mmCIF file of C-alpha atoms in Angstrom:
data_model
loop_
_atom_site.group_PDB
_atom_site.id
_atom_site.type_symbol
_atom_site.label_atom_id
_atom_site.label_comp_id
_atom_site.label_asym_id
_atom_site.label_seq_id
_atom_site.Cartn_x
_atom_site.Cartn_y
_atom_site.Cartn_z
ATOM 1 C CA UNK D 56 41.005 25.464 -21.692
ATOM 2 C CA UNK D 57 39.631 24.091 -18.437
ATOM 3 C CA UNK D 58 41.300 24.875 -15.161
ATOM 4 C CA UNK D 59 43.012 22.124 -13.192
ATOM 5 C CA UNK D 60 41.660 22.371 -9.696
ATOM 6 C CA UNK D 61 42.028 20.740 -6.350
ATOM 7 C CA UNK D 62 40.866 21.519 -2.863
ATOM 8 C CA UNK D 63 41.399 19.843 0.462
ATOM 9 C CA UNK D 64 41.230 20.470 4.188
ATOM 10 C CA UNK D 65 43.953 19.995 6.743
ATOM 11 C CA UNK D 66 43.463 19.274 10.412
ATOM 12 C CA UNK D 67 45.113 21.803 12.677
ATOM 13 C CA UNK D 68 48.152 19.758 13.588
ATOM 14 C CA UNK D 69 51.664 19.896 12.163
ATOM 15 C CA UNK D 70 51.599 16.233 11.137
ATOM 16 C CA UNK D 71 49.256 17.389 8.373
ATOM 17 C CA UNK D 72 52.272 18.827 6.538
ATOM 18 C CA UNK D 73 52.670 15.280 5.229
ATOM 19 C CA UNK D 74 49.074 15.331 3.916
ATOM 20 C CA UNK D 75 49.870 18.661 2.261
ATOM 21 C CA UNK D 76 52.937 17.169 0.575
ATOM 22 C CA UNK D 77 50.930 14.184 -0.702
ATOM 23 C CA UNK D 78 48.004 16.286 -1.962
ATOM 24 C CA UNK D 79 50.377 18.613 -3.801
ATOM 25 C CA UNK D 80 52.315 15.676 -5.240
ATOM 26 C CA UNK D 81 49.135 14.261 -6.770
ATOM 27 C CA UNK D 82 48.009 17.666 -8.006
ATOM 28 C CA UNK D 83 51.442 18.439 -9.437
ATOM 29 C CA UNK D 84 51.251 15.303 -11.557
ATOM 30 C CA UNK D 85 47.675 15.907 -12.695
ATOM 31 C CA UNK D 86 48.399 19.546 -13.582
ATOM 32 C CA UNK D 87 51.834 18.697 -15.015
ATOM 33 C CA UNK D 88 53.629 21.282 -12.867
ATOM 34 C CA UNK D 89 57.414 21.725 -13.045
ATOM 35 C CA UNK D 90 59.031 20.246 -9.873
ATOM 36 C CA UNK D 91 60.587 23.594 -8.931
ATOM 37 C CA UNK D 92 57.194 25.339 -8.989
ATOM 38 C CA UNK D 93 55.647 22.520 -6.993
ATOM 39 C CA UNK D 94 58.422 22.927 -4.412
ATOM 40 C CA UNK D 95 57.682 26.652 -4.194
ATOM 41 C CA UNK D 96 53.930 26.108 -3.781
ATOM 42 C CA UNK D 97 54.638 23.522 -1.097
ATOM 43 C CA UNK D 98 56.859 26.012 0.718
ATOM 44 C CA UNK D 99 54.224 28.786 0.504
ATOM 45 C CA UNK D 100 51.477 26.562 1.901
ATOM 46 C CA UNK D 101 53.794 25.014 4.517
ATOM 47 C CA UNK D 102 54.789 28.426 5.897
ATOM 48 C CA UNK D 103 51.208 29.721 5.946
ATOM 49 C CA UNK D 104 49.847 26.525 7.506
ATOM 50 C CA UNK D 105 52.612 26.338 10.129
ATOM 51 C CA UNK D 106 51.941 29.999 10.968
ATOM 52 C CA UNK D 107 48.213 29.350 11.389
ATOM 53 C CA UNK D 108 48.913 26.365 13.670
ATOM 54 C CA UNK D 109 51.481 28.284 15.738
ATOM 55 C CA UNK D 110 49.724 31.644 16.058
ATOM 56 C CA UNK D 111 46.114 31.233 14.936
ATOM 57 C CA UNK D 112 44.808 30.061 18.338
ATOM 58 C CA UNK D 113 42.675 27.429 16.626
ATOM 59 C CA UNK D 114 40.911 24.732 18.539
ATOM 60 C CA UNK D 115 41.658 21.277 17.279
ATOM 61 C CA UNK D 116 40.185 19.017 16.195
ATOM 62 C CA UNK D 117 37.058 20.851 14.968
ATOM 63 C CA UNK D 118 38.839 23.594 13.044
ATOM 64 C CA UNK D 119 40.216 22.902 9.607
ATOM 65 C CA UNK D 120 42.388 24.873 7.219
ATOM 66 C CA UNK D 121 40.980 24.863 3.667
ATOM 67 C CA UNK D 122 43.294 25.048 0.703
ATOM 68 C CA UNK D 123 42.359 25.303 -2.945
ATOM 69 C CA UNK D 124 44.413 25.575 -6.104
ATOM 70 C CA UNK D 125 43.370 26.336 -9.635
ATOM 71 C CA UNK D 126 45.693 26.414 -12.624
ATOM 72 C CA UNK D 127 44.706 27.804 -16.006
ATOM 73 C CA UNK D 128 46.857 29.155 -18.807
ATOM 74 C CA UNK D 129 49.993 30.151 -16.966
ATOM 75 C CA UNK D 130 48.268 31.343 -13.797
ATOM 76 C CA UNK D 131 48.007 29.441 -10.532
ATOM 77 C CA UNK D 132 45.444 30.745 -8.046
ATOM 78 C CA UNK D 133 46.024 29.620 -4.485
ATOM 79 C CA UNK D 134 43.576 30.199 -1.662
ATOM 80 C CA UNK D 135 43.948 29.505 2.042
ATOM 81 C CA UNK D 136 41.057 29.868 4.508
ATOM 82 C CA UNK D 137 41.304 29.485 8.240
ATOM 83 C CA UNK D 138 39.227 30.316 11.291
ATOM 84 C CA UNK D 139 42.130 31.596 13.360
ATOM 85 C CA UNK D 140 42.554 35.032 14.883
ATOM 86 C CA UNK D 141 42.764 37.844 12.292
ATOM 87 C CA UNK D 142 46.143 37.827 10.611
ATOM 88 C CA UNK D 143 47.023 39.822 7.517
ATOM 89 C CA UNK D 144 50.374 38.619 6.153
ATOM 90 C CA UNK D 145 50.538 41.690 3.895
ATOM 91 C CA UNK D 146 51.043 43.802 7.013
ATOM 92 C CA UNK D 147 53.732 41.547 8.461
ATOM 93 C CA UNK D 148 56.972 43.364 9.153
ATOM 94 C CA UNK D 149 59.722 42.216 6.785
ATOM 95 C CA UNK D 150 62.741 40.582 8.444
ATOM 96 C CA UNK D 151 66.088 42.376 8.428
ATOM 97 C CA UNK D 152 68.220 40.245 6.115
ATOM 98 C CA UNK D 153 71.262 42.502 6.243
ATOM 99 C CA UNK D 154 72.034 42.613 9.948
ATOM 100 C CA UNK D 155 74.928 40.798 11.588
ATOM 101 C CA UNK D 156 74.705 37.149 12.549
ATOM 102 C CA UNK D 157 74.245 37.930 16.244
ATOM 103 C CA UNK D 158 71.139 40.041 15.602
ATOM 104 C CA UNK D 159 69.663 37.813 12.955
ATOM 105 C CA UNK D 160 66.435 36.033 13.788
ATOM 106 C CA UNK D 161 64.014 33.905 11.828
ATOM 107 C CA UNK D 162 60.962 35.866 12.951
ATOM 108 C CA UNK D 163 59.019 36.870 9.864
ATOM 109 C CA UNK D 164 61.139 34.719 7.602
ATOM 110 C CA UNK D 165 58.299 32.343 6.706
ATOM 111 C CA UNK D 166 56.046 35.152 5.461
ATOM 112 C CA UNK D 167 59.018 36.712 3.661
ATOM 113 C CA UNK D 168 59.516 33.433 1.771
ATOM 114 C CA UNK D 169 55.797 33.320 0.910
ATOM 115 C CA UNK D 170 55.898 36.861 -0.501
ATOM 116 C CA UNK D 171 58.956 36.046 -2.605
ATOM 117 C CA UNK D 172 57.398 32.881 -4.024
ATOM 118 C CA UNK D 173 54.117 34.374 -5.274
ATOM 119 C CA UNK D 174 53.386 37.258 -7.653
ATOM 120 C CA UNK D 175 50.340 38.733 -5.931
ATOM 121 C CA UNK D 176 48.544 38.437 -2.604
ATOM 122 C CA UNK D 177 45.154 39.584 -1.382
ATOM 123 C CA UNK D 178 43.877 39.316 2.178
ATOM 124 C CA UNK D 179 40.278 39.418 3.339
ATOM 125 C CA UNK D 180 38.736 39.006 6.750
ATOM 126 C CA UNK D 181 35.287 37.599 6.189
ATOM 127 C CA UNK D 182 33.175 36.829 9.264
ATOM 128 C CA UNK D 183 35.474 34.772 11.448
ATOM 129 C CA UNK D 184 37.678 33.613 8.568
ATOM 130 C CA UNK D 185 41.015 34.709 7.192
ATOM 131 C CA UNK D 186 40.989 34.373 3.414
ATOM 132 C CA UNK D 187 44.290 34.703 1.626
ATOM 133 C CA UNK D 188 44.335 34.628 -2.167
ATOM 134 C CA UNK D 189 47.570 34.382 -4.078
ATOM 135 C CA UNK D 190 48.550 34.296 -7.709
ATOM 136 C CA UNK D 191 51.654 32.777 -9.209
ATOM 137 C CA UNK D 192 52.741 32.656 -12.823
ATOM 138 C CA UNK D 193 53.774 29.181 -13.898
ATOM 139 C CA UNK D 194 54.585 28.750 -17.577
ATOM 140 C CA UNK D 195 53.283 25.347 -18.654
ATOM 141 C CA UNK D 196 55.878 22.686 -19.357
ATOM 142 C CA UNK J 1 64.036 12.510 7.960
ATOM 143 C CA UNK J 2 67.169 10.496 8.715
ATOM 144 C CA UNK J 3 70.509 11.760 9.974
ATOM 145 C CA UNK J 4 73.747 9.804 9.842
ATOM 146 C CA UNK J 5 76.741 11.135 11.741
ATOM 147 C CA UNK J 6 80.347 10.351 10.863
ATOM 148 C CA UNK J 7 83.619 11.793 12.056
ATOM 149 C CA UNK J 8 86.628 12.883 10.032
ATOM 150 C CA UNK J 9 89.459 14.066 12.291
ATOM 151 C CA UNK J 10 87.757 16.739 14.417
ATOM 152 C CA UNK J 11 84.927 17.347 11.997
ATOM 153 C CA UNK J 12 81.469 15.938 12.668
ATOM 154 C CA UNK J 13 79.731 15.230 9.389
ATOM 155 C CA UNK J 14 75.944 14.924 9.262
ATOM 156 C CA UNK J 15 74.314 13.379 6.250
ATOM 157 C CA UNK J 16 70.689 14.503 6.335
ATOM 158 C CA UNK J 17 68.067 12.738 4.267
ATOM 159 C CA UNK J 18 64.493 13.858 3.639
ATOM 160 C CA UNK J 19 62.539 17.006 4.431
ATOM 161 C CA UNK J 20 63.438 19.712 6.929
ATOM 162 C CA UNK J 21 60.103 21.230 7.918
ATOM 163 C CA UNK J 22 58.380 22.040 11.208
ATOM 164 C CA UNK J 23 57.669 18.331 11.667
ATOM 165 C CA UNK J 24 61.276 17.243 11.479
ATOM 166 C CA UNK J 25 63.156 20.339 12.677
ATOM 167 C CA UNK J 26 62.962 19.347 16.369
ATOM 168 C CA UNK J 27 64.698 16.032 15.672
ATOM 169 C CA UNK J 28 67.275 17.829 13.552
ATOM 170 C CA UNK J 29 67.904 20.371 16.311
ATOM 171 C CA UNK J 30 68.262 17.649 18.958
ATOM 172 C CA UNK J 31 70.868 15.803 16.879
ATOM 173 C CA UNK J 32 72.898 18.882 15.964
ATOM 174 C CA UNK J 33 72.865 20.329 19.479
ATOM 175 C CA UNK J 34 73.546 16.906 20.967
ATOM 176 C CA UNK J 35 76.846 16.990 19.080
ATOM 177 C CA UNK J 36 77.602 20.606 20.039
ATOM 178 C CA UNK J 37 76.795 19.948 23.702
ATOM 179 C CA UNK J 38 79.034 16.886 23.476
ATOM 180 C CA UNK J 39 81.947 19.125 22.487
ATOM 181 C CA UNK J 40 81.843 19.124 18.680
ATOM 182 C CA UNK J 41 83.019 22.487 17.326
ATOM 183 C CA UNK J 42 83.460 21.755 13.623
ATOM 184 C CA UNK J 43 80.261 20.658 11.973
ATOM 185 C CA UNK J 44 79.597 19.827 8.359
ATOM 186 C CA UNK J 45 76.043 19.182 7.224
ATOM 187 C CA UNK J 46 75.713 17.464 3.877
ATOM 188 C CA UNK J 47 72.443 18.443 2.179
ATOM 189 C CA UNK J 48 72.732 16.235 -0.914
ATOM 190 C CA UNK J 49 69.696 14.159 0.161
ATOM 191 C CA UNK J 50 67.634 17.063 1.523
ATOM 192 C CA UNK J 51 64.676 17.558 -0.813
ATOM 193 C CA UNK J 52 62.989 20.369 1.041
ATOM 194 C CA UNK J 53 63.592 23.045 3.667
ATOM 195 C CA UNK J 54 61.234 25.571 5.264
ATOM 196 C CA UNK J 55 61.921 28.408 7.707
ATOM 197 C CA UNK J 56 61.691 25.842 10.537
ATOM 198 C CA UNK J 57 64.824 24.144 9.169
ATOM 199 C CA UNK J 58 66.534 27.496 8.628
ATOM 200 C CA UNK J 59 65.897 28.354 12.284
ATOM 201 C CA UNK J 60 68.003 25.373 13.407
ATOM 202 C CA UNK J 61 70.808 26.290 10.984
ATOM 203 C CA UNK J 62 70.819 29.867 12.307
ATOM 204 C CA UNK J 63 70.802 28.742 15.937
ATOM 205 C CA UNK J 64 73.684 26.318 15.316
ATOM 206 C CA UNK J 65 75.684 28.936 13.388
ATOM 207 C CA UNK J 66 75.313 31.413 16.263
ATOM 208 C CA UNK J 67 76.066 28.844 18.948
ATOM 209 C CA UNK J 68 79.204 27.612 17.200
ATOM 210 C CA UNK J 69 80.457 31.120 16.511
ATOM 211 C CA UNK J 70 80.224 31.957 20.221
ATOM 212 C CA UNK J 71 82.354 28.930 21.048
ATOM 213 C CA UNK J 72 84.883 29.533 18.245
ATOM 214 C CA UNK J 73 83.463 26.689 16.211
ATOM 215 C CA UNK J 74 82.235 26.565 12.661
ATOM 216 C CA UNK J 75 79.303 25.222 10.680
ATOM 217 C CA UNK J 76 79.670 24.510 6.977
ATOM 218 C CA UNK J 77 76.967 23.218 4.631
ATOM 219 C CA UNK J 78 77.487 21.438 1.351
ATOM 220 C CA UNK J 79 75.793 19.918 -1.684
ATOM 221 C CA UNK J 80 72.531 21.870 -1.588
ATOM 222 C CA UNK J 81 70.021 21.132 -4.306
ATOM 223 C CA UNK J 82 69.114 24.150 -6.452
ATOM 224 C CA UNK J 83 65.643 24.678 -4.934
ATOM 225 C CA UNK J 84 66.994 24.358 -1.416
ATOM 226 C CA UNK J 85 69.853 26.731 -2.140
ATOM 227 C CA UNK J 86 67.379 29.285 -3.448
ATOM 228 C CA UNK J 87 65.569 29.253 -0.093
ATOM 229 C CA UNK J 88 68.888 30.044 1.621
ATOM 230 C CA UNK J 89 69.535 32.870 -0.836
ATOM 231 C CA UNK J 90 66.080 34.437 -0.529
ATOM 232 C CA UNK J 91 66.474 34.315 3.246
ATOM 233 C CA UNK J 92 69.886 35.967 3.110
ATOM 234 C CA UNK J 93 71.467 32.905 4.749
ATOM 235 C CA UNK J 94 73.997 32.352 1.981
ATOM 236 C CA UNK J 95 76.082 35.187 3.450
ATOM 237 C CA UNK J 96 75.847 33.965 7.067
ATOM 238 C CA UNK J 97 77.762 30.744 6.728
ATOM 239 C CA UNK J 98 79.915 28.922 4.177
ATOM 240 C CA UNK J 99 77.989 26.827 1.664
ATOM 241 C CA UNK J 100 80.259 24.571 -0.379
ATOM 242 C CA UNK J 101 79.397 22.804 -3.633
ATOM 243 C CA UNK J 102 80.569 19.410 -2.347
ATOM 244 C CA UNK J 103 81.978 17.646 0.699
ATOM 245 C CA UNK J 104 85.587 17.942 -0.439
ATOM 246 C CA UNK J 105 85.412 21.732 -0.677
ATOM 247 C CA UNK J 106 83.422 21.868 2.532
ATOM 248 C CA UNK J 107 86.183 20.007 4.410
ATOM 249 C CA UNK J 108 88.721 22.479 3.002
ATOM 250 C CA UNK J 109 86.757 25.277 4.738
ATOM 251 C CA UNK J 110 87.990 23.921 8.080
ATOM 252 C CA UNK J 111 91.688 24.031 7.174
#
């Protein structure tokens, strides 16, 4: 069985979330992904990308965020590379989801959602790049 | 994203259509807080045409929930699609504010 792959680069501006949606839409069709799983992958990449744009201190327009996906059997491999400041999402402090409304904040919520939507994560700092590899089980339709 | 506002007695009803991500959340926030600043205290947001929400959209919901609670108001959501509802649940937001299955039950939350 050959893997269904795609890879693309996003410019470091939030408007590229639309490019992300379109790329994933095309890939979802080609790889025959269930809509719910496609939604989850979109959310994972949206949160990571938005985080990189907001906190990565990247310098547009030269910098790009590279995304690649590969689906084989029931395993989806997702990789995100960026040239932002070192950031290891595995070390991110989890948000307090139990506290009262007044104390509740959305800090850390994006990364929390990412962690809940994938089965495994691996972070590497290589040269001046953050490389985040994720795995998600997606039973084929 | 499109937002249509209607009024039913003292309840401001927002029908949101499209995706609530970091691109659209500013517009969403401006509309919702425009109503709150204008004196609206009972807000209902109908999510039946919302296909997608990220933490940027959740941030606006949280801010509005807090703001309305301080001024003795109330925010109720209704008609969330399954995927969208799951994001609320994973984020622990389903216990912060009432989420009704449809508009009729959502309106009853204000009685």
